[in-house]
mmCIF file of C-alpha atoms and ligand atoms in Angstrom:
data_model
loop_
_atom_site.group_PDB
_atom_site.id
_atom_site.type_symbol
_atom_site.label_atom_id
_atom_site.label_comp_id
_atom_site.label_asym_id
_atom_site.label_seq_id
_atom_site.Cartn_x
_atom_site.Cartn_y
_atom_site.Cartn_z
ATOM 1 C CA UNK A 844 -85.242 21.487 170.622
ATOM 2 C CA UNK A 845 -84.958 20.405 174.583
ATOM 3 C CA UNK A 846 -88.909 19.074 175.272
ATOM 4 C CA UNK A 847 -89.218 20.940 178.714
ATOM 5 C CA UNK A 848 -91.874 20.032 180.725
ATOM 6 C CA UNK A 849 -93.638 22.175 183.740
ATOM 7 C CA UNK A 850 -95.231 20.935 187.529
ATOM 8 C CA UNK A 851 -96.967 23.081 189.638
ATOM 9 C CA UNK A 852 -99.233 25.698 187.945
ATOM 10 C CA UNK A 853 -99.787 27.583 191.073
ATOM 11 C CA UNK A 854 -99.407 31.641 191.354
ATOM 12 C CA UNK A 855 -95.913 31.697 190.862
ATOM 13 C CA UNK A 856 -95.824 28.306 188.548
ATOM 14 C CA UNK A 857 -98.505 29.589 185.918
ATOM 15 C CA UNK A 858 -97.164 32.325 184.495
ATOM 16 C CA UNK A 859 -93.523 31.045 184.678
ATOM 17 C CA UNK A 860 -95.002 28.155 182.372
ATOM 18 C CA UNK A 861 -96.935 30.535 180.529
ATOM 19 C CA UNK A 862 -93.525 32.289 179.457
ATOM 20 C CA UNK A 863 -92.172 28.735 178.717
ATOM 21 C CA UNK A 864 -94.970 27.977 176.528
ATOM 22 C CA UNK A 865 -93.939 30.393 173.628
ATOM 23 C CA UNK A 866 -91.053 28.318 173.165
ATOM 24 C CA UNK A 867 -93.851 25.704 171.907
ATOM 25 C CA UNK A 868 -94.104 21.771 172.640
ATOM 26 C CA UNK A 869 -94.483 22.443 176.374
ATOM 27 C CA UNK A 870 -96.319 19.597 178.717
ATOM 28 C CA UNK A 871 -97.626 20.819 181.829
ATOM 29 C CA UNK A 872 -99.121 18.688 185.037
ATOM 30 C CA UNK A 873 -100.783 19.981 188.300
ATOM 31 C CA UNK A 874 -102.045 17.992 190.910
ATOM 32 C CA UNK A 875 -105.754 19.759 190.289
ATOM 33 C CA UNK A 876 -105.993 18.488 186.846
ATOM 34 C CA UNK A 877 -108.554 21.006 185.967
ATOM 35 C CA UNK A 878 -105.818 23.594 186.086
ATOM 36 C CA UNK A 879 -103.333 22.004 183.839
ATOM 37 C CA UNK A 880 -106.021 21.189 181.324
ATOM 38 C CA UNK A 881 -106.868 24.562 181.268
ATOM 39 C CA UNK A 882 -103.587 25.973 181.144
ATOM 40 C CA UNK A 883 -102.885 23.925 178.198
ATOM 41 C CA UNK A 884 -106.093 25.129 176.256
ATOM 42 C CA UNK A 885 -105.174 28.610 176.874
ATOM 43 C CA UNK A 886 -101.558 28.213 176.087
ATOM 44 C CA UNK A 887 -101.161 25.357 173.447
ATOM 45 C CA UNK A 888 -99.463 23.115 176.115
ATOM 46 C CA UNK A 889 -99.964 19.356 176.518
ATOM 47 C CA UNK A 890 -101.431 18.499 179.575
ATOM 48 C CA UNK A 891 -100.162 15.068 181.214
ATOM 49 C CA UNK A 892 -102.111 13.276 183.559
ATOM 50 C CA UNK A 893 -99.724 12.140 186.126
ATOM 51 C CA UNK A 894 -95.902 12.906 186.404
ATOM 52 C CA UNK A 895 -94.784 10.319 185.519
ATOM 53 C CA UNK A 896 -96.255 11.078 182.150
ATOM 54 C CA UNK A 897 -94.942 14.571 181.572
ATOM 55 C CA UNK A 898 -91.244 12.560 182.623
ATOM 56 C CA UNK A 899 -91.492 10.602 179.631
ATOM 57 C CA UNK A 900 -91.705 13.412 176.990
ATOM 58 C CA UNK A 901 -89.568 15.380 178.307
ATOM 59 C CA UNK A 902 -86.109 16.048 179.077
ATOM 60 C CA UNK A 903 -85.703 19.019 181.219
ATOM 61 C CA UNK A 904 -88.376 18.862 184.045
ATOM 62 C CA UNK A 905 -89.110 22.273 186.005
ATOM 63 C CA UNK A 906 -90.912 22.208 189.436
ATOM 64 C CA UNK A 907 -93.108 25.011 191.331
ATOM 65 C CA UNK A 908 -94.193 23.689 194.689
ATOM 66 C CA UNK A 909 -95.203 24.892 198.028
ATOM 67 C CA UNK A 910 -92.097 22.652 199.838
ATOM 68 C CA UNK A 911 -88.905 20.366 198.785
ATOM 69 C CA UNK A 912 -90.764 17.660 201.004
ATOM 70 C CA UNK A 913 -93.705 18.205 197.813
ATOM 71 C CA UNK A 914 -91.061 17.632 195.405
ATOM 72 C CA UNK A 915 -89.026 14.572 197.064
ATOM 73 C CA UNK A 916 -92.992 12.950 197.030
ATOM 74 C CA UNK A 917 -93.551 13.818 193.396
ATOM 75 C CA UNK A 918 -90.706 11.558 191.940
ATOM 76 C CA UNK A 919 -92.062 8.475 193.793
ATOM 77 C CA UNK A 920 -94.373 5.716 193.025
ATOM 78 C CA UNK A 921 -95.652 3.936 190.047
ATOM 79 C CA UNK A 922 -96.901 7.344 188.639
ATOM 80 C CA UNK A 923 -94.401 9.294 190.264
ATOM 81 C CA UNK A 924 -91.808 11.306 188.165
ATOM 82 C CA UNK A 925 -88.551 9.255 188.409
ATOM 83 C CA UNK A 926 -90.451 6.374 186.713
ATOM 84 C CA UNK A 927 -91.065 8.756 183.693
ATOM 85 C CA UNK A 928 -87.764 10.809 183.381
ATOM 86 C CA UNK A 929 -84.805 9.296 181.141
ATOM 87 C CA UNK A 930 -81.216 8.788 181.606
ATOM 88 C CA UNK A 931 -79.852 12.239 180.622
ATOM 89 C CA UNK A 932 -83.129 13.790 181.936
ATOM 90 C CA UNK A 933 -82.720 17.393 184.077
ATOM 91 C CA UNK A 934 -84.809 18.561 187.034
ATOM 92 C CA UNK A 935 -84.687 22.027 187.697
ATOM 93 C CA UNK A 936 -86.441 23.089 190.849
ATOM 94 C CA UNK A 937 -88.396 26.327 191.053
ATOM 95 C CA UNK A 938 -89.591 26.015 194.455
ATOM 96 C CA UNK A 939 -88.303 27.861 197.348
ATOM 97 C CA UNK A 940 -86.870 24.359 198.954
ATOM 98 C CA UNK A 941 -84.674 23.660 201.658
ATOM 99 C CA UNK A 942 -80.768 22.711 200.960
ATOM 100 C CA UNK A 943 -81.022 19.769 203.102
ATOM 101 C CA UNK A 944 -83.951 18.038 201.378
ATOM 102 C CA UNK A 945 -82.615 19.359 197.964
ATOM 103 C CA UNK A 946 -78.759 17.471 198.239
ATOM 104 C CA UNK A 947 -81.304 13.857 198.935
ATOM 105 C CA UNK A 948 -83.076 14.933 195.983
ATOM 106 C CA UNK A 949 -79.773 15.517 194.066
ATOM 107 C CA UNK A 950 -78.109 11.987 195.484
ATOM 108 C CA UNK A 951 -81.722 9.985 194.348
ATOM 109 C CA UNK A 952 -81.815 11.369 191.151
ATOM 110 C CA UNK A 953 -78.346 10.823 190.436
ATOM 111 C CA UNK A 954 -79.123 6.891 190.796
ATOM 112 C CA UNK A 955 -81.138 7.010 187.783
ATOM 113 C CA UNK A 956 -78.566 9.412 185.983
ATOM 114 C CA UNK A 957 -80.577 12.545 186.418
ATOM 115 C CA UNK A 958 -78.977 16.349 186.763
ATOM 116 C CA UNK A 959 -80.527 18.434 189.503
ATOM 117 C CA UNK A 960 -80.188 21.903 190.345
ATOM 118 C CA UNK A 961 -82.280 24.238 192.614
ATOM 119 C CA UNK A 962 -83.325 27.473 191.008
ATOM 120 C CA UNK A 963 -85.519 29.313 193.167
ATOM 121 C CA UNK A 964 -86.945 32.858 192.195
ATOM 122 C CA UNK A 965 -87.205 36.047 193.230
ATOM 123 C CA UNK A 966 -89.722 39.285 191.842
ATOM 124 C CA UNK A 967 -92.979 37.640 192.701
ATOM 125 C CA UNK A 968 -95.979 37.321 190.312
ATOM 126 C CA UNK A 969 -95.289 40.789 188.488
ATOM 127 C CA UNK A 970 -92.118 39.498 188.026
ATOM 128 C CA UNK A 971 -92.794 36.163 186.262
ATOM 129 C CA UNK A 972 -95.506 37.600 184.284
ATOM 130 C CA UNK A 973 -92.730 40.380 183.291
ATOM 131 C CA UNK A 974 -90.101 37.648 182.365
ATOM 132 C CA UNK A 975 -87.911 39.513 185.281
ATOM 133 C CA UNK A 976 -87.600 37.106 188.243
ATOM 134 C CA UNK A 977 -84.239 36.635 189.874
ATOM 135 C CA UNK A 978 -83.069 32.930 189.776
ATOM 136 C CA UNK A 979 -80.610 31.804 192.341
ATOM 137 C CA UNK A 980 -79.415 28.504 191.121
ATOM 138 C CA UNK A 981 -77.638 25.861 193.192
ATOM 139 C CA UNK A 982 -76.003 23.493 190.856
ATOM 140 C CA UNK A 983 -72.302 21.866 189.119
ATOM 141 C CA UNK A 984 -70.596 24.442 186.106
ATOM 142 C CA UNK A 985 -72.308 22.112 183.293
ATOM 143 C CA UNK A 986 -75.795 21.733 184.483
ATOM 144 C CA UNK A 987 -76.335 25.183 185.190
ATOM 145 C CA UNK A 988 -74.977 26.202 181.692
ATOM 146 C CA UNK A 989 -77.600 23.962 180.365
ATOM 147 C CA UNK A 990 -80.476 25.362 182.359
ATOM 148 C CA UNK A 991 -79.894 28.927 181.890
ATOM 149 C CA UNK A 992 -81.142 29.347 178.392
ATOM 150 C CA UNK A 993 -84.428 27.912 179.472
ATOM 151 C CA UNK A 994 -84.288 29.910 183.048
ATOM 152 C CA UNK A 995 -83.833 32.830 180.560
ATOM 153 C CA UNK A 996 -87.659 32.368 179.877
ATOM 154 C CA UNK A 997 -88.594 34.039 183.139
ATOM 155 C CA UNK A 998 -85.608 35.229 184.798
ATOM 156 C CA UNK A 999 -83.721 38.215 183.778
ATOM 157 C CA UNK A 1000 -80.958 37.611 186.382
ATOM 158 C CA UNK A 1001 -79.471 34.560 186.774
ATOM 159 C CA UNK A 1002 -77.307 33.462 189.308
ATOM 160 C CA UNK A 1003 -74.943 30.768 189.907
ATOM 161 C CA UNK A 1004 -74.290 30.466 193.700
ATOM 162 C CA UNK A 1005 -72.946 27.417 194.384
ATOM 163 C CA UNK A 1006 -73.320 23.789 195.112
ATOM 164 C CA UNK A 1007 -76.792 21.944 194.809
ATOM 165 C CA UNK A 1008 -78.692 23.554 197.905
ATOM 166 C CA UNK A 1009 -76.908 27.224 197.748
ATOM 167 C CA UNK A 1010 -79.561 28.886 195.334
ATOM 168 C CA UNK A 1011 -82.390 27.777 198.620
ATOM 169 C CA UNK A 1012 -79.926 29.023 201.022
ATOM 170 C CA UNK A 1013 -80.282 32.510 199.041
ATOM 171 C CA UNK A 1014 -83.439 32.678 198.591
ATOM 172 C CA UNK A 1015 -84.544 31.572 202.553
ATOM 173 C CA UNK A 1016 -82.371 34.333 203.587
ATOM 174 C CA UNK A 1017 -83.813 36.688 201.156
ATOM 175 C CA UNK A 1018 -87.168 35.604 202.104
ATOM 176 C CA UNK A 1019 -86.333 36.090 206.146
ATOM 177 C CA UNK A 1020 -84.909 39.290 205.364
ATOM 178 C CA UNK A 1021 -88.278 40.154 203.933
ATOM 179 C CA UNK A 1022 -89.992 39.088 206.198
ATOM 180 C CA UNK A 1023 -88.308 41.148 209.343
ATOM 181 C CA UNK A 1024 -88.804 44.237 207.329
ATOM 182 C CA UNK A 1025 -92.291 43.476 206.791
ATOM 183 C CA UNK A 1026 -93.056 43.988 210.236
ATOM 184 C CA UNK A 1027 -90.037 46.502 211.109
ATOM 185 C CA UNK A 1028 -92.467 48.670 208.309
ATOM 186 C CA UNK A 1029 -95.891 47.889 209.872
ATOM 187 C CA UNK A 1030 -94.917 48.411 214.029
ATOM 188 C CA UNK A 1031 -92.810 51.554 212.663
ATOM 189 C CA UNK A 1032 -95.767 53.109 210.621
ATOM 190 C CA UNK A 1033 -98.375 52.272 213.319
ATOM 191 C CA UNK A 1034 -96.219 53.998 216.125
ATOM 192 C CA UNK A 1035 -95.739 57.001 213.863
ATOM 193 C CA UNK A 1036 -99.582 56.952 213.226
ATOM 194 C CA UNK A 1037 -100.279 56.848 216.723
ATOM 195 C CA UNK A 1038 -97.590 59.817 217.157
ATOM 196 C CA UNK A 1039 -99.803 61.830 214.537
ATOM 197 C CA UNK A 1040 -98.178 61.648 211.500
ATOM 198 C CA UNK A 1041 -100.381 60.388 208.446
ATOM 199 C CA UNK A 1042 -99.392 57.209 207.216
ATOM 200 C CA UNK A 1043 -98.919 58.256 203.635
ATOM 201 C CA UNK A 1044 -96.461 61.006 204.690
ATOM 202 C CA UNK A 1045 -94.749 58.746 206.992
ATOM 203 C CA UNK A 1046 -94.043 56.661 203.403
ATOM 204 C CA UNK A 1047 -92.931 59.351 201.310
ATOM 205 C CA UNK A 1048 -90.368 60.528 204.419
ATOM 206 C CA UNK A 1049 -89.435 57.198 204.976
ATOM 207 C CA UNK A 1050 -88.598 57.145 201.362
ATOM 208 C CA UNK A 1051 -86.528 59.811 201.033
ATOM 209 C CA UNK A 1052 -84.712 59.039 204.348
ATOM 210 C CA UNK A 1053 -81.968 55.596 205.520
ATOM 211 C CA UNK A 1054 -84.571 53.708 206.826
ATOM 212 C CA UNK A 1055 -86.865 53.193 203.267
ATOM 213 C CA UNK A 1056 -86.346 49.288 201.886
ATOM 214 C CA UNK A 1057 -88.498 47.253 199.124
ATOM 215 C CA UNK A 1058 -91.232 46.998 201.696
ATOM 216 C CA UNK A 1059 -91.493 50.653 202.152
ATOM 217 C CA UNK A 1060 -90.737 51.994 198.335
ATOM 218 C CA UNK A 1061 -92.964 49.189 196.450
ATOM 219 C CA UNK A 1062 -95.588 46.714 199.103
ATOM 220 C CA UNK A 1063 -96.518 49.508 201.399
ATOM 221 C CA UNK A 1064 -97.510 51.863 198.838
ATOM 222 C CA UNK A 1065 -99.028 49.982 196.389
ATOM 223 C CA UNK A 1066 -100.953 47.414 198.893
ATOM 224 C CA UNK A 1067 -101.727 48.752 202.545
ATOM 225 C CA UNK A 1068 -101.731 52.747 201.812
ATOM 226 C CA UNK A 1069 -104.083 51.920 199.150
ATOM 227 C CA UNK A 1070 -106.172 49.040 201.152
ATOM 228 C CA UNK A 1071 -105.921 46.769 197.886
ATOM 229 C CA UNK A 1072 -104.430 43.935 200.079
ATOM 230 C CA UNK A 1073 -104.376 41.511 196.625
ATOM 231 C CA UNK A 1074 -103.043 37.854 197.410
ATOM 232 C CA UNK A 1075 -100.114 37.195 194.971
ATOM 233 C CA UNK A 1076 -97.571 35.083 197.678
ATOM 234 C CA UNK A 1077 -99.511 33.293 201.008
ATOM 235 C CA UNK A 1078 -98.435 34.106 204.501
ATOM 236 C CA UNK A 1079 -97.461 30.205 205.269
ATOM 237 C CA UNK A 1080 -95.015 30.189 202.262
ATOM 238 C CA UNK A 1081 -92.910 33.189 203.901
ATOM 239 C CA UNK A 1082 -93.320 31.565 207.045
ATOM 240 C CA UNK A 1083 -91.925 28.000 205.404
ATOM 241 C CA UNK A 1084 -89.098 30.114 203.817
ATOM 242 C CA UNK A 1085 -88.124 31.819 207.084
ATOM 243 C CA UNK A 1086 -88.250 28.478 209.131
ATOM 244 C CA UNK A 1087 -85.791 27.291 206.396
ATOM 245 C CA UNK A 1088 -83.683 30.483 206.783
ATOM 246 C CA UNK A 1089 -84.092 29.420 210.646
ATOM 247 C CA UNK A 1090 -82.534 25.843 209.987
ATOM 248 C CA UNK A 1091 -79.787 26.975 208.604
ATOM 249 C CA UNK A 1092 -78.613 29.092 211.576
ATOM 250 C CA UNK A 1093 -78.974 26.173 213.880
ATOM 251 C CA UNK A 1094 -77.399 23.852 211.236
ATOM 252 C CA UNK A 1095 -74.092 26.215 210.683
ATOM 253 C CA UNK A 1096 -73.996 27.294 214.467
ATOM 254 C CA UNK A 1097 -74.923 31.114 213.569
ATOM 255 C CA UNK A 1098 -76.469 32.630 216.087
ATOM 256 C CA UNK A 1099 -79.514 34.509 214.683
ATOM 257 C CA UNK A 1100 -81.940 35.506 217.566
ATOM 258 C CA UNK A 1101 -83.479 38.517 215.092
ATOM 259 C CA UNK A 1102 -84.684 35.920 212.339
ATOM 260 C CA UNK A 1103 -85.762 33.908 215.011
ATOM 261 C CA UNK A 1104 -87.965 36.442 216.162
ATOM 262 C CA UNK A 1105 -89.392 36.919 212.544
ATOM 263 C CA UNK A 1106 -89.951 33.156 212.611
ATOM 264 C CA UNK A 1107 -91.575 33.118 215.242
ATOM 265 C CA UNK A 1108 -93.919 36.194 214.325
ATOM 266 C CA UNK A 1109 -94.750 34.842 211.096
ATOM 267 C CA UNK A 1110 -95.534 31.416 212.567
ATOM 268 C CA UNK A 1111 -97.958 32.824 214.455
ATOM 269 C CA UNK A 1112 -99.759 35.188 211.940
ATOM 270 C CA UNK A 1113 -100.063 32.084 210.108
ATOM 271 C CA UNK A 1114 -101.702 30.736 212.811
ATOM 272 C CA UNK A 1115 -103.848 33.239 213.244
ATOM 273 C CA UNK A 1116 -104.863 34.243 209.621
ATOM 274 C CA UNK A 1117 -104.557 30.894 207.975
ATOM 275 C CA UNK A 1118 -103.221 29.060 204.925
ATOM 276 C CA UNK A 1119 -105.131 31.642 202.465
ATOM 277 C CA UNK A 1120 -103.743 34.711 203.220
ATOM 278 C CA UNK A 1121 -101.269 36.764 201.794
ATOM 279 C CA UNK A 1122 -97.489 37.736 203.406
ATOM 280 C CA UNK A 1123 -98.253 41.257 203.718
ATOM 281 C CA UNK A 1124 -101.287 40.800 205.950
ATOM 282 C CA UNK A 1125 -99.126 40.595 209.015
ATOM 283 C CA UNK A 1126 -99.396 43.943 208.803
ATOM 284 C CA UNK A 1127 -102.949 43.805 209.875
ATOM 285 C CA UNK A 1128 -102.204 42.383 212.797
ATOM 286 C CA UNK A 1129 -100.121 44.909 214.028
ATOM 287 C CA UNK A 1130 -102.871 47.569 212.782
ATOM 288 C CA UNK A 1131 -105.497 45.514 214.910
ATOM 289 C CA UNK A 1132 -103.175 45.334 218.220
ATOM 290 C CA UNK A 1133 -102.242 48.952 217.895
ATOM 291 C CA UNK A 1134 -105.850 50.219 216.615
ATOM 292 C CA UNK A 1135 -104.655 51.789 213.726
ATOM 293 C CA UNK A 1136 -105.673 51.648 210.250
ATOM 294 C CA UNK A 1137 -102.477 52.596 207.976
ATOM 295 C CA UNK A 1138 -104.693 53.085 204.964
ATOM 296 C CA UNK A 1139 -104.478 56.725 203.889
HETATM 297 P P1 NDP B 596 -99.409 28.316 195.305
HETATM 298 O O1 NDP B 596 -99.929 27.871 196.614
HETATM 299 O O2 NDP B 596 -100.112 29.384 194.556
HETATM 300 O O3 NDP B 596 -99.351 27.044 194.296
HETATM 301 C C1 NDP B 596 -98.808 25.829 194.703
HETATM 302 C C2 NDP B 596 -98.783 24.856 193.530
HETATM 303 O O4 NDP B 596 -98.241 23.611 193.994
HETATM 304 C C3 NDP B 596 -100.158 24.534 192.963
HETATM 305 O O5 NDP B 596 -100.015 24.219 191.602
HETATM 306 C C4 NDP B 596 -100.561 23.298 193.772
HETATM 307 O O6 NDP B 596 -101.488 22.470 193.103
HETATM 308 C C5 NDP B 596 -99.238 22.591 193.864
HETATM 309 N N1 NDP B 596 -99.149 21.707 195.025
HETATM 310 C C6 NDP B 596 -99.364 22.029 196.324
HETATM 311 N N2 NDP B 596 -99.097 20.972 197.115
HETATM 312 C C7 NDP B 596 -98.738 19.948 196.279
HETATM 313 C C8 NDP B 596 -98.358 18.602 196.499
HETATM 314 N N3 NDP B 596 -98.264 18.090 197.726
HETATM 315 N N4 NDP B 596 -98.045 17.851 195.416
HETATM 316 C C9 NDP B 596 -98.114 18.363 194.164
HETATM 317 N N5 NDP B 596 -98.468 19.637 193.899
HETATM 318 C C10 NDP B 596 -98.772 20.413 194.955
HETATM 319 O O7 NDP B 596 -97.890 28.662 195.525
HETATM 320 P P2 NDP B 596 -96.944 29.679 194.704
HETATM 321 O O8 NDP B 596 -97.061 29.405 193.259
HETATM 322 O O9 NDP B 596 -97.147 31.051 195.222
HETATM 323 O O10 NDP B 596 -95.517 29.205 195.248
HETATM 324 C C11 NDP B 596 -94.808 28.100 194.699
HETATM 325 C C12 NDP B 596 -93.366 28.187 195.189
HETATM 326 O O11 NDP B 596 -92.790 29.408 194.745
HETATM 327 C C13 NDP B 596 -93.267 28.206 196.739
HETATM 328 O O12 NDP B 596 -92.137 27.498 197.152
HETATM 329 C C14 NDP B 596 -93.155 29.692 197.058
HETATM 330 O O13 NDP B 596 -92.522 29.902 198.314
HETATM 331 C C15 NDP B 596 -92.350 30.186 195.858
HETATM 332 N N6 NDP B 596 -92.487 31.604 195.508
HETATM 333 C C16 NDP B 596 -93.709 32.239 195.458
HETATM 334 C C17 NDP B 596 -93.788 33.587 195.102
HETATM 335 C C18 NDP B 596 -95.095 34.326 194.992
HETATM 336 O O14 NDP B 596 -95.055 35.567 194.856
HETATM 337 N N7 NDP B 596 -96.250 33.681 195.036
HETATM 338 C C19 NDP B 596 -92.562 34.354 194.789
HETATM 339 C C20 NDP B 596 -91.345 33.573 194.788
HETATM 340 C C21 NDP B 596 -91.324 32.264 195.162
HETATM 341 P P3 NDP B 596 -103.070 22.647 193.228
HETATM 342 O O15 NDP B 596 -103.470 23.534 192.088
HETATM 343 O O16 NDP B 596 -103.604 21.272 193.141
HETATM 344 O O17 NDP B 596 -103.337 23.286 194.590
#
């Protein structure tokens, strides 16, 4: 059986591995070592103490980070993962990277005779607690034929888009796109609040009417009508993902003045609410400017 090994046991990273681990023999390593060693308790995983330890017993390697600049630092050094992983070895990357940073991290690897593909996910923490994600996989035919079976752990779609750096051109845009109609929701809610209209109605017409999207059918309901506001996916990761989405336009020559806008937004809610909180609180923001509350 293909010893797999998992990095990054953050909200996204901990139950993807916890899906993983029912396949048995799984070694996991986070950079808070308390987390892996409790993972591994609660899961019957192997916790390693540095990468470069999980590289050695395993030969498919899966990373969860915040950035691709988080995974390019991980391989290095004495302890780093590139002294651990074998000839042969696979690195399958999880995060929601950047194509640029992702093709150096394809071309290093490939020194040491290492696969690489990028396989970034979509369906948030529901969705790889539900086995259900969306991966978008950048990769060559073989290597993604390879990966699939153990992408099949989590991901219920899985999608082979191109070259090593297409799957985190997908998801970027995905993630701008998400971003633009989180706050194309919250300005159009708190106008039609301030127009009279109760919030929840607003939902339910917006629903049944063109304008209704993921944001409006699933996050609005479930997380600002009912003032839960839970913290599965933090504000600075969508604005990372759109500032990678932003990169590409200026990279390819595509105008994209609307994303750029988004970028900016989200920039500065990050600014303004910090590294803790989570995407959908730019939404408060617009509630505070306007003086609305769109609970209801
Ligand atoms: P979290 O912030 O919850 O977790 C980040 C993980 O990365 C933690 O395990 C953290 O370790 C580790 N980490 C952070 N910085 C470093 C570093 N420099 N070196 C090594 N390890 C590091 O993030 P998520 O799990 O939410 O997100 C991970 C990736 O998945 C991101 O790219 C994100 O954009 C993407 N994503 C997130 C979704 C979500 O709903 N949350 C949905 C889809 C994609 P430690 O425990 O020590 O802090």
């Amino acid at each position: 059986m293909t010893a797999v090994g998992f990095l990054g046991l953050g909200a996204m990273g901990w139950p993807m591995a916890t899906r993983l681990a029912s396949r048995g023999g799984l070694v996991v390593w986070n950079r808070t070592a308390g987390r892996a060693a409790e993972f591994a308790e609660r899961h019957g995983a192997r916790a390693a103490a540095t990468p470069r330890e999980l590289g050695a017993q395993v030969d498919v390697a899966i990373t969860c980070l915040p950035t691709s600049a988080d995974v390019a630092a991980l391989l290095e050094g004495p302890d780093g993962l590139l002294a651990g992983l074998r000839p042969g070895a696979l690195l399958l990357d999880c995060t929601s990277g950047d194509p640029a940073t992702s093709r150096r991290i394809a071309a290093r690897l490939e020194e040491g005779g290492i696969a690489f593909a990028d396989a970034p996910v979509s369906g948030g923490t529901n969705g790889a607690e539900a086995g259900t994600l969306t991966v978008m996989i950048g990769g060559d035919a073989a290597t993604v034929a390879r990966a699939r079976p153990l992408l099949a752990a989590f991901g219920s779609r899985i999608e082979h888009l191109g070259p090593v750096g297409a799957g985190h051109a997908m998801k970027a845009v995905n993630n701008a796109l998400l971003a633009l109609n989180i706050l194309a929701v919250g300005e159009g809610l708190a106008v039609l609040v301030k127009a009279g209209v109760p919030a929840a109605k607003a939902v339910e017409v917006l629903n049944g009417s063109s304008g209704r999207s993921f944001v409006s059918e699933s996050l609005v309901p479930e997380r600002v009508l009912t003032g839960r506001w839970p913290r599965t996916f933090r504000l600075a990761l969508l604005a990372k993902d759109v500032g990678i989405a932003r990169a590409l336009l200026r990279d390819t020559g595509v105008d994209g003045p609307v994303l750029d806008l988004a970028g900016e937004l989200f920039d500065r809610a990050r600014a303004e609410l910090g590294e803790a909180a989570d995407y959908l609180e730019a939404i408060r923001l617009i509630e505070r400017q306007a003086g609305v509350e769109l609970r209801g």
